[in-house]
Short mmCIF file of C-alpha atoms and ligand atoms in Angstrom, two decimals:
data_model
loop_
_atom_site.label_atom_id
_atom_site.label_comp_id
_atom_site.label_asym_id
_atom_site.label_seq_id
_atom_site.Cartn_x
_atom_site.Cartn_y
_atom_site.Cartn_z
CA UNK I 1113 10.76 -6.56 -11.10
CA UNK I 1114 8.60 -9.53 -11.69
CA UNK I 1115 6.34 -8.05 -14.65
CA UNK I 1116 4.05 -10.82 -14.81
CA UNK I 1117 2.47 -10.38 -11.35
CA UNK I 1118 -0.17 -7.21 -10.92
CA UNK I 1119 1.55 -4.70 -8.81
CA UNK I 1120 0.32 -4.26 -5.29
CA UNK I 1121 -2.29 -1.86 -4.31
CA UNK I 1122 -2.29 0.19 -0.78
CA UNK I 1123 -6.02 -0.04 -1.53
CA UNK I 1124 -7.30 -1.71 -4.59
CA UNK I 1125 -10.60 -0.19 -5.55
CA UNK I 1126 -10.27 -1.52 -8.99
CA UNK I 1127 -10.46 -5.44 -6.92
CA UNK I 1128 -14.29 -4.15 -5.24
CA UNK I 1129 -15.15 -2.62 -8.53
CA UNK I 1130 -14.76 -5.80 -10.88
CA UNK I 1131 -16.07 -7.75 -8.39
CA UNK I 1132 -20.12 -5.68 -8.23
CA UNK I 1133 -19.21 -3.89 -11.84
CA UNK I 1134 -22.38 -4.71 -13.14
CA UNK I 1135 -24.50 -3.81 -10.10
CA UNK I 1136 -22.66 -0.66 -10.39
CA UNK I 1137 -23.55 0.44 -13.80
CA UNK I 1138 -27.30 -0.88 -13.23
CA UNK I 1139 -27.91 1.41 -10.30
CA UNK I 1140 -25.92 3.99 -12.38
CA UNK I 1141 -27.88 3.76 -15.25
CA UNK I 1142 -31.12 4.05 -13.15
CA UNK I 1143 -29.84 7.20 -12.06
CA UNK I 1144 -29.03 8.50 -15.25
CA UNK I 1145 -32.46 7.13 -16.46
CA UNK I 1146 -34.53 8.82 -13.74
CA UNK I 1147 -32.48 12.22 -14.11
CA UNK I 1148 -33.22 13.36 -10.29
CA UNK I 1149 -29.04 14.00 -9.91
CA UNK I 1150 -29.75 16.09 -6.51
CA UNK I 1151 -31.61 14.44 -3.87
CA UNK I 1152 -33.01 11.34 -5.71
CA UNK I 1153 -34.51 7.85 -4.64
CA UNK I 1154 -31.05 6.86 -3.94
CA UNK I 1155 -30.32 9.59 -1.63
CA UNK I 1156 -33.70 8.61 0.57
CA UNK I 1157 -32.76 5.12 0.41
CA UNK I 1158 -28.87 4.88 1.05
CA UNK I 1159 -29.93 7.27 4.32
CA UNK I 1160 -32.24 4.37 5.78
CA UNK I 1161 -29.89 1.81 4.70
CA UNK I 1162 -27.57 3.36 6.69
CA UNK I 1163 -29.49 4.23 9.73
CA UNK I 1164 -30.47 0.55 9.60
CA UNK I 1165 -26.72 -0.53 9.70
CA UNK I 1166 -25.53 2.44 12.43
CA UNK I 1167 -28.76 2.30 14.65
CA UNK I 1168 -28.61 6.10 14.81
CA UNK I 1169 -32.13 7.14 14.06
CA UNK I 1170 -31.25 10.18 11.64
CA UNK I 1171 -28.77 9.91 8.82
CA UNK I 1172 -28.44 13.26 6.99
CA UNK I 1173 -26.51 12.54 3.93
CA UNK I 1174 -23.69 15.42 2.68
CA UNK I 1175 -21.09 16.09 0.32
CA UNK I 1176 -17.51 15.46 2.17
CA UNK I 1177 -16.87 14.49 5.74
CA UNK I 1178 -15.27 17.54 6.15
CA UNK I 1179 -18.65 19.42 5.20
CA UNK I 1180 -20.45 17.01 8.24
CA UNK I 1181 -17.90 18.34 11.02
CA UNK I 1182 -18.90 21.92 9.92
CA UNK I 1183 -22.31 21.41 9.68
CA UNK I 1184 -22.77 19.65 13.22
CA UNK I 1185 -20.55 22.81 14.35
CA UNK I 1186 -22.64 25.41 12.60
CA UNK I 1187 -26.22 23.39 14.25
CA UNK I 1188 -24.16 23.59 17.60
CA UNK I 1189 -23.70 27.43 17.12
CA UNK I 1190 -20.05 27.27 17.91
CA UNK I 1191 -17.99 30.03 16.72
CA UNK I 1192 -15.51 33.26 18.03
CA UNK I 1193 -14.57 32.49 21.99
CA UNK I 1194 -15.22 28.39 21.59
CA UNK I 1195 -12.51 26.27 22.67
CA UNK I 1196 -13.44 22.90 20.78
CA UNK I 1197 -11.27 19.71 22.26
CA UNK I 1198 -9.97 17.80 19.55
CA UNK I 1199 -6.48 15.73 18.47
CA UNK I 1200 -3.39 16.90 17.04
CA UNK I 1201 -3.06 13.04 15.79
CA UNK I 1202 -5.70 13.77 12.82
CA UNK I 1203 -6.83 14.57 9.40
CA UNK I 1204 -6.39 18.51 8.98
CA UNK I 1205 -10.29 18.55 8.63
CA UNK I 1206 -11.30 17.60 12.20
CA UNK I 1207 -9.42 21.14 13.38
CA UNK I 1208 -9.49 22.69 9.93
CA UNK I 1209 -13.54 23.03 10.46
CA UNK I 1210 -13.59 24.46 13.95
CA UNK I 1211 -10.93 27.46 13.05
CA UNK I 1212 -13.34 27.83 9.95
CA UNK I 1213 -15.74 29.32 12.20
CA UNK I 1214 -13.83 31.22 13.69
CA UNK I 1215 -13.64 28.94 17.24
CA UNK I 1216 -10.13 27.51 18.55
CA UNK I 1217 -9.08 24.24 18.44
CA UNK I 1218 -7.77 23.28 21.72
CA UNK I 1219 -6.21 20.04 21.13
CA UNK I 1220 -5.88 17.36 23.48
CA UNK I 1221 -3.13 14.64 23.48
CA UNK I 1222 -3.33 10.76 22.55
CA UNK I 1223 -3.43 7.60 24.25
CA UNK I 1224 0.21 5.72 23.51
CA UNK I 1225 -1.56 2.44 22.60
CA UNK I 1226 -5.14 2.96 20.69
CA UNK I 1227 -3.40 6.24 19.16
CA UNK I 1228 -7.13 8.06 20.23
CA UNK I 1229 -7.74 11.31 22.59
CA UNK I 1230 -6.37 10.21 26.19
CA UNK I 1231 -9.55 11.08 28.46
CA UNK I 1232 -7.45 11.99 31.55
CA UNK I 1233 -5.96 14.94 29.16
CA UNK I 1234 -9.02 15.74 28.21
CA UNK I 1235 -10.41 16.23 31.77
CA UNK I 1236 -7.36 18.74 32.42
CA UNK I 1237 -7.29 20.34 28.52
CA UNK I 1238 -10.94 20.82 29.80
CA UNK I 1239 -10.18 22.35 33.41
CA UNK I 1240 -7.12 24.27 31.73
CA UNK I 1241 -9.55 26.55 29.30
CA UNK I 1242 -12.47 26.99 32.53
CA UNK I 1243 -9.04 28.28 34.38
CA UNK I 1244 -7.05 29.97 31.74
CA UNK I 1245 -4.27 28.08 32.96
CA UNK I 1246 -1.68 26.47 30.74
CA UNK I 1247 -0.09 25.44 33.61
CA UNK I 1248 -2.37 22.71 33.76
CA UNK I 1249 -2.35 21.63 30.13
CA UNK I 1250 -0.98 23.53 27.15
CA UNK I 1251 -3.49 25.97 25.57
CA UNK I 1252 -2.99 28.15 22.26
CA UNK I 1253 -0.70 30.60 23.74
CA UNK I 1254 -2.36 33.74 21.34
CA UNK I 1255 -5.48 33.62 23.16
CA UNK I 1256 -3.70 34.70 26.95
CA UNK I 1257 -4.28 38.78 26.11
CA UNK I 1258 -7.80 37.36 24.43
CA UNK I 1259 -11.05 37.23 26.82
CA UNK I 1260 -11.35 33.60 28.31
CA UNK I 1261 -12.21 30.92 25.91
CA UNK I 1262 -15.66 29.12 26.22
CA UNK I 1263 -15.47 25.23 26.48
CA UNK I 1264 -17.92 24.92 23.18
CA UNK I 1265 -17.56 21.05 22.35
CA UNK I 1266 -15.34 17.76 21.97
CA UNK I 1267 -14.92 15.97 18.53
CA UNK I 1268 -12.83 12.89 19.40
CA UNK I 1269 -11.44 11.00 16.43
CA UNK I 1270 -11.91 7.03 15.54
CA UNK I 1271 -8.07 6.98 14.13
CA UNK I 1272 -7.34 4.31 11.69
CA UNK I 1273 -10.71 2.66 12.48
CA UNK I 1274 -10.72 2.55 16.37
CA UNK I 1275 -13.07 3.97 18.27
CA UNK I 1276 -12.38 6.24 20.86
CA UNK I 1277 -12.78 6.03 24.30
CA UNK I 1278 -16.65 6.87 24.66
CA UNK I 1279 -17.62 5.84 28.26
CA UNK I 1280 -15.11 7.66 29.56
CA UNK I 1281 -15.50 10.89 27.21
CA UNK I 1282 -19.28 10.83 27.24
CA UNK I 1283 -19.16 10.89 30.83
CA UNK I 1284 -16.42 13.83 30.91
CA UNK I 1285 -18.71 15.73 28.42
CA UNK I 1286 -21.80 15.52 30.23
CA UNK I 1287 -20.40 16.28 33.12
CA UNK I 1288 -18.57 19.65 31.63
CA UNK I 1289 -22.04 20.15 29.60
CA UNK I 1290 -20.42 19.77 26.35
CA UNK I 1291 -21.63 18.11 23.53
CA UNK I 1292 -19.34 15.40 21.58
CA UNK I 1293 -19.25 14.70 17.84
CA UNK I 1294 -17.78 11.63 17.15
CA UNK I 1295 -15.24 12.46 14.20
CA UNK I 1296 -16.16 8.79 12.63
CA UNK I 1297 -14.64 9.50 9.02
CA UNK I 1298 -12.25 6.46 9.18
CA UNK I 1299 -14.70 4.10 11.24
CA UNK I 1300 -17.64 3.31 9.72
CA UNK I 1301 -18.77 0.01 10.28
CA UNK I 1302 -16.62 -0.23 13.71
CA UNK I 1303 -17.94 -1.31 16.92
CA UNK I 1304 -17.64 -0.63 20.29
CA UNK I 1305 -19.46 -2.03 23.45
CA UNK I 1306 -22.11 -3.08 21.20
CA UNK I 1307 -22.79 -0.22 19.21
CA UNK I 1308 -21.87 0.71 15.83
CA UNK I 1309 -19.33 4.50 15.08
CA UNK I 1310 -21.07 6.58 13.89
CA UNK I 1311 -23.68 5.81 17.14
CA UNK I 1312 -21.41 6.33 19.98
CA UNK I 1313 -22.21 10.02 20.95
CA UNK I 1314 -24.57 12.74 20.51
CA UNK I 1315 -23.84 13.47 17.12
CA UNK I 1316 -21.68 11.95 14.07
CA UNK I 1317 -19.52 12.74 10.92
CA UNK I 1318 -18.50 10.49 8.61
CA UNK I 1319 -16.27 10.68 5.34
CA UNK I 1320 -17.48 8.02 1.77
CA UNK I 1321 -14.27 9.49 0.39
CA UNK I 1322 -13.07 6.72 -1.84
CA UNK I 1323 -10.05 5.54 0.14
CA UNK I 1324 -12.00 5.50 3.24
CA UNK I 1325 -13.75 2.02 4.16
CA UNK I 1326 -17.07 2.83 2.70
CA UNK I 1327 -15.92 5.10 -0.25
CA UNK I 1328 -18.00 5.88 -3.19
CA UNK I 1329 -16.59 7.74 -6.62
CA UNK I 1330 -16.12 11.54 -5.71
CA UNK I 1331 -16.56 12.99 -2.44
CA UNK I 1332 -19.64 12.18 0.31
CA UNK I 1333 -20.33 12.19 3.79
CA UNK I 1334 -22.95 11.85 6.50
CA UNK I 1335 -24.16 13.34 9.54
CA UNK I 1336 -25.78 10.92 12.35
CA UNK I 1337 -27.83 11.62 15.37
CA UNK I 1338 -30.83 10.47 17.23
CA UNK I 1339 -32.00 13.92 18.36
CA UNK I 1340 -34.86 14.70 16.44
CA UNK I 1341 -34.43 18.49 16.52
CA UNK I 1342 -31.00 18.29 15.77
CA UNK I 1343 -31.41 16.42 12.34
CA UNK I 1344 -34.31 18.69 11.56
CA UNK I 1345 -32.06 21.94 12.02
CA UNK I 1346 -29.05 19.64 9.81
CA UNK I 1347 -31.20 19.06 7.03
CA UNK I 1348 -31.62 23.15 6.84
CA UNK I 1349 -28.25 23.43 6.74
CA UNK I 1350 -27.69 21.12 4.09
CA UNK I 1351 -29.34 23.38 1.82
CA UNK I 1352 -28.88 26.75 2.52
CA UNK I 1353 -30.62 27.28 6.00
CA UNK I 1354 -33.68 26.20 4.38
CA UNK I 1355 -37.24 27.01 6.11
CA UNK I 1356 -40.76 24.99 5.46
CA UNK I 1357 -40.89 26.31 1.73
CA UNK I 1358 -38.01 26.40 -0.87
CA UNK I 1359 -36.71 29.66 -1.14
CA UNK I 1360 -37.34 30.23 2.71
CA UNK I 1361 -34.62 30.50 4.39
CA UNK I 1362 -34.07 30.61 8.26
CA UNK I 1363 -30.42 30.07 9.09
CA UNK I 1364 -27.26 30.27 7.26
CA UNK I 1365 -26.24 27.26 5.67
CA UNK I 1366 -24.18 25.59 2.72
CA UNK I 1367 -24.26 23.63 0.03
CA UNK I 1368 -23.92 20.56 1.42
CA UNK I 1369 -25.68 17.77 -0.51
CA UNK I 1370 -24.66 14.04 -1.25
CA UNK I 1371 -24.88 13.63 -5.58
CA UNK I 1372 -27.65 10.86 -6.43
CA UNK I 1373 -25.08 8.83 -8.53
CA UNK I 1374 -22.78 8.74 -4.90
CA UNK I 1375 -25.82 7.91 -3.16
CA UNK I 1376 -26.24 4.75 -5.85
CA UNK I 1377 -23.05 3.90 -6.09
CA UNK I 1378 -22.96 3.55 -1.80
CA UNK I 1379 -26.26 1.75 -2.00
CA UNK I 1380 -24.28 -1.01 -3.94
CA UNK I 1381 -21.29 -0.84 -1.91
CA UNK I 1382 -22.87 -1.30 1.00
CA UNK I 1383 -24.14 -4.77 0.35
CA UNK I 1384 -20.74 -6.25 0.12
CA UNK I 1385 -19.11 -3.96 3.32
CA UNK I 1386 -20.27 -6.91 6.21
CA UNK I 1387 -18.09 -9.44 3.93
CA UNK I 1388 -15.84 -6.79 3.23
CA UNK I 1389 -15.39 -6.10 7.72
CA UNK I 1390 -14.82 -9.27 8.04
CA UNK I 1391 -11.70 -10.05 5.08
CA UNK I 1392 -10.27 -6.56 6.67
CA UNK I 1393 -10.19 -8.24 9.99
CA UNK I 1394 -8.44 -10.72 8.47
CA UNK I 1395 -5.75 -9.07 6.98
CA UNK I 1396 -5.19 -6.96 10.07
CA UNK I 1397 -5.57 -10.37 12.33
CA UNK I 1398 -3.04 -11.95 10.08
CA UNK I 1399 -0.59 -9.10 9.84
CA UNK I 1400 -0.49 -8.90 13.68
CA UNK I 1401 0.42 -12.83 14.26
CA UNK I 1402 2.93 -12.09 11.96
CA UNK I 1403 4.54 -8.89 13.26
CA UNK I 1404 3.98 -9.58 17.04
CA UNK I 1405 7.03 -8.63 19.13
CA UNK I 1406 8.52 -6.93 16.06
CA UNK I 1407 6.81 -3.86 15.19
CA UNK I 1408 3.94 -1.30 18.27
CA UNK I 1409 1.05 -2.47 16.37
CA UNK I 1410 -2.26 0.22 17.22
CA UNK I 1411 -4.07 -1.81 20.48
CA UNK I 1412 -7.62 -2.58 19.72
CA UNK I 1413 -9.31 -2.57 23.55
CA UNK I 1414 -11.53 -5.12 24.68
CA UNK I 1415 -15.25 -4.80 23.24
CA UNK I 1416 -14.01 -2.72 20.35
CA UNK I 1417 -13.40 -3.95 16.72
CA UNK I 1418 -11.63 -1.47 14.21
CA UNK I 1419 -12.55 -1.84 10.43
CA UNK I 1420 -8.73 -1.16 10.02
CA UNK I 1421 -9.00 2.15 7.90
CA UNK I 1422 -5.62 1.80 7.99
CA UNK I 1423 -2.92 -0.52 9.57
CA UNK I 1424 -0.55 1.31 10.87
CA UNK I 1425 2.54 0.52 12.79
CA UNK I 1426 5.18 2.26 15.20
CA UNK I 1427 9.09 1.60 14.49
CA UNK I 1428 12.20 3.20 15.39
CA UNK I 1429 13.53 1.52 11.95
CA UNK I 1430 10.43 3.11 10.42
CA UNK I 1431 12.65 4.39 7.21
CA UNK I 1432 14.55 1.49 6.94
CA UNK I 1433 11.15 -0.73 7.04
CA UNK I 1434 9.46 1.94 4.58
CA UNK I 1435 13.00 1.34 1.91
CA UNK I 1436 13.09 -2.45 2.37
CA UNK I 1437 9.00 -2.55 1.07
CA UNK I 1438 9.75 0.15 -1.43
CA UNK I 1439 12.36 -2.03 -3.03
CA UNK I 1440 10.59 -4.87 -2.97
CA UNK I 1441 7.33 -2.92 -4.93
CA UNK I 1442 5.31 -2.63 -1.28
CA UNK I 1443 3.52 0.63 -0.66
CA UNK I 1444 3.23 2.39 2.24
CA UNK I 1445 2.22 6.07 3.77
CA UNK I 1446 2.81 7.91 6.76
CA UNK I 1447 -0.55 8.88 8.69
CA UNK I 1448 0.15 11.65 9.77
CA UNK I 1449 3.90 13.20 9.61
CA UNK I 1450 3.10 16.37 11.07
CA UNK I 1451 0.76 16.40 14.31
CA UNK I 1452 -1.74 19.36 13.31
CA UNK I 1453 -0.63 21.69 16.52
CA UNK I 1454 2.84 22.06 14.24
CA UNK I 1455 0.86 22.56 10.97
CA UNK I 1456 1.78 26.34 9.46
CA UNK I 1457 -1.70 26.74 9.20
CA UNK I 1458 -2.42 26.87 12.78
CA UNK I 1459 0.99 28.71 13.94
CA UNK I 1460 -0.99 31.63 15.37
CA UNK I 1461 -2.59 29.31 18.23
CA UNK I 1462 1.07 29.60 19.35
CA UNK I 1463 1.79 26.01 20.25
CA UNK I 1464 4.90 24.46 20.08
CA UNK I 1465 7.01 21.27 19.81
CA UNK I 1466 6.86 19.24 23.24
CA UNK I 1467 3.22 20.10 23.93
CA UNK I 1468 1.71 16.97 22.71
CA UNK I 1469 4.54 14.62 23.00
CA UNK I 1470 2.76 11.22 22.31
CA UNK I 1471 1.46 12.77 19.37
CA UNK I 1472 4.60 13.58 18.16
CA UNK I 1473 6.66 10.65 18.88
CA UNK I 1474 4.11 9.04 16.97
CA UNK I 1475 4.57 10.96 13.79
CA UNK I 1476 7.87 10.56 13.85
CA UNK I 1477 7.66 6.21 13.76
CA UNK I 1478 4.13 5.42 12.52
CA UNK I 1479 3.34 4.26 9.03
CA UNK I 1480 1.00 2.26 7.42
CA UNK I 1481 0.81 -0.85 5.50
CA UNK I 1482 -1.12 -1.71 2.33
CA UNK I 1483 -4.97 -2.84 3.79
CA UNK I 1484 -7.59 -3.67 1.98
CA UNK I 1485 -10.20 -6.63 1.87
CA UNK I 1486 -8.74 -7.92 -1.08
CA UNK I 1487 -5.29 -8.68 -0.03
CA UNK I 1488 -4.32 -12.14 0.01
CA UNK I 1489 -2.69 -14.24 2.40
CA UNK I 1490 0.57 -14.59 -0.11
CA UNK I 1491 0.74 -11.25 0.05
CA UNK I 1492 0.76 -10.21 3.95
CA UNK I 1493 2.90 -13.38 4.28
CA UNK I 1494 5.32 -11.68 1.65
CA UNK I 1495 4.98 -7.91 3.52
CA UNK I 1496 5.67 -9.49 7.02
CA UNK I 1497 8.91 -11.24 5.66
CA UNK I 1498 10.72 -8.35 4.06
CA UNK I 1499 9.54 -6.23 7.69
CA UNK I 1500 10.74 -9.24 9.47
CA UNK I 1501 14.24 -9.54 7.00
CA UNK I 1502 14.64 -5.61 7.20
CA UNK I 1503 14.84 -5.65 11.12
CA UNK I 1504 17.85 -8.14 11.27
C1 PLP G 1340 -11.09 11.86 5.71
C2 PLP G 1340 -11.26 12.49 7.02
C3 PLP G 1340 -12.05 13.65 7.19
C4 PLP G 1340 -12.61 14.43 6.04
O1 PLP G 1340 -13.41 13.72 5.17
P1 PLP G 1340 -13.58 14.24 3.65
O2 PLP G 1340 -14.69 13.42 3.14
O3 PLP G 1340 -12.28 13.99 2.96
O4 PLP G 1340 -13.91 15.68 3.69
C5 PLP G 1340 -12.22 14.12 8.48
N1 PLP G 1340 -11.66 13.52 9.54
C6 PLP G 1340 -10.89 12.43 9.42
C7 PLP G 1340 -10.32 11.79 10.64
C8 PLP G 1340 -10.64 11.89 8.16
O5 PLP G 1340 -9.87 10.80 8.04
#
């Protein structure tokens, strides 16, 4: 191993961080300076900021992406007898918050070549629950002896960056009367048709976990709408179902507030993120010339841009490819081994292998390559040659 040369990063933070350092500690200091730790300046500030960047007109700032799903689910009321349409081919969050509350996840299979929910299955996952049918799509097996399940709402996933299909799963939604939340954790700063993720349904949930695109130093997350009413009644949730006056309290609600520091921390981050799109693109641009024809690479549709949360590819040779890097000091992960219909955790909805079979043949080949705006062109050049050498 070549000792002189830094070793290479799946995502190098510490490469962002020496390059605003300085910026950093300022707006940390400030923070530290003005003591306000819970809902400071920053917080107030870093939620215009990013309703300026999204377009949505309310950005309700929170403390994990995974607190943002619940809290859009807990505003939406859903709970015992919801089905909620999601995909298997997720984070455990996106499902993990719906069986929180006691609704079911009623998952929904992918599209082979963006690797998001595949609206047609939708549309029968959708007539399926209305019918109690699994003839026409699988459905948690558990809940046949239950009463029918209520079709309660859709959370459709951005995977890897890429946003879902929206014009055709808006228009399934409103025409089943459900409401969508955009699971946006890995997109932020995509586009599609024009229109930021995080802006692309009725409601939105994103993740500033630090691997994500936008990441800051601990866990954060937002919630983004345009429904005046529906912020208002996410804010009280936010802090414990809170009324007009502090220790009023209407609703049930969490914990769920954004630190200050995360807030200023984000607020510098966030100046560099255009630049930071665009080196992404890049890397994934660059990555694809050179793997074309070699390796499924994840299709990004026309009028869509993906900020590449990760770049993940499909291979048969996927553990030969994943031992060739290795040796040669390249890391890589597998998003997602285990579709999240086979997770232990959700045995009792009774599905089983074969029910979501693009989801599954993708676990079994995907995996993902390092990606991060800092990679340099030696260095894709290098990844692409030992995945181009290994398939020989
Ligand atoms: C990361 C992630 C989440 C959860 O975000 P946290 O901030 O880690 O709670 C939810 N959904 C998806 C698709 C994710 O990638």
């Amino acid at each position: 191993m070549d000792t002189t040369k830094p070793e290479m990063q799946f995502i190098d933070l510490a490469a962002q961080q020496k390059r605003i350092l300085p910026q950093l500690q300022k707006r940390i200091t400030d923070v530290l300076l003005h003591g306000n730790y819970i809902m400071g300046p920053e917080v107030i500030e870093l939620e215009q900021k990013l309703s300026d960047f999204t377009g949505a007109k309310h950005v309700i700032s929170c403390s994990s992406g995974t607190d943002a799903l619940l809290m859009v689910l807990m505003a939406r009321g859903i709970g015992k007898g919801d089905a909620v349409f999601t995909t298997p081919f997720s984070f455990m969050a996106t499902a993990e918050v719906i069986a929180f509350l006691g609704a079911t996840p009623v998952f929904v299979d992918i599209d082979p070549i963006t690797f998001n929910m595949n609206p047609s299955s939708l549309t029968k996952a959708i007539e399926a629950v209305l019918s109690g049918d699994s003839n026409v799509y699988p459905l948690p097996s558990n809940d046949k002896k239950r009463s029918r399940l209520n079709p309660g709402a859709i959370i459709p996933v951005d995977i890897f960056g890429l946003p879902a299909d929206y014009v055709k799963i808006n228009s399934i939604a409103e025409k089943a009367g459900l409401p969508v939340l955009e699971d946006a954790a890995q997109s932020f700063g995509s586009e599609y048709n024009g229109k930021k993720a995080c802006n692309l349904s009725d409601v939105a949930a994103t993740s500033f976990f630090p691997a994500k695109p936008l990441g800051c130093y601990g866990d954060g997350g937002a919630v983004f709408t345009s429904d005046d009413g529906f912020a208002e009644v996410i804010k009280s949730i936010r802090v414990h179902g809170r009324g007009t006056e502090k220790y009023d309290n209407i609703r049930i609600g969490i914990n769920g507030r954004l630190d200050t520091i995360q807030a200023a921390i984000l607020l510098e981050k966030l100046k560099i993120f255009t630049e930071e799109i665009r080196n992404r693109k890049k890397v994934a641009d660059l990555y694809s010339a050179l793997l074309l024809n070699k390796v499924d690479i994840q299709t990004v549709p026309k009028g869509s841009t993906s900020v590449w949360a990760q770049y993940s590819i499909r291979s048969d040779a996927r553990d030969v490819l994943r031992n060739a890097l290795k040796k040669n000091n390249i890391p890589t992960a597998v998003y997602y081994p285990k579709p999240l219909h086979l997770q232990t955790a959700f045995a009792s909805l009774g599905y089983k292998p074969g029910d979501f079979p693009v989801s599954e043949e993708l676990s079994n080949k995907i995996f993902s390559l390092p990606m991060h705006p800092y990679l340099t062109y030696e260095q894709i050049h290098h990844i692409a040659g030992v995945i181009t050498k290994a398939l020989i």
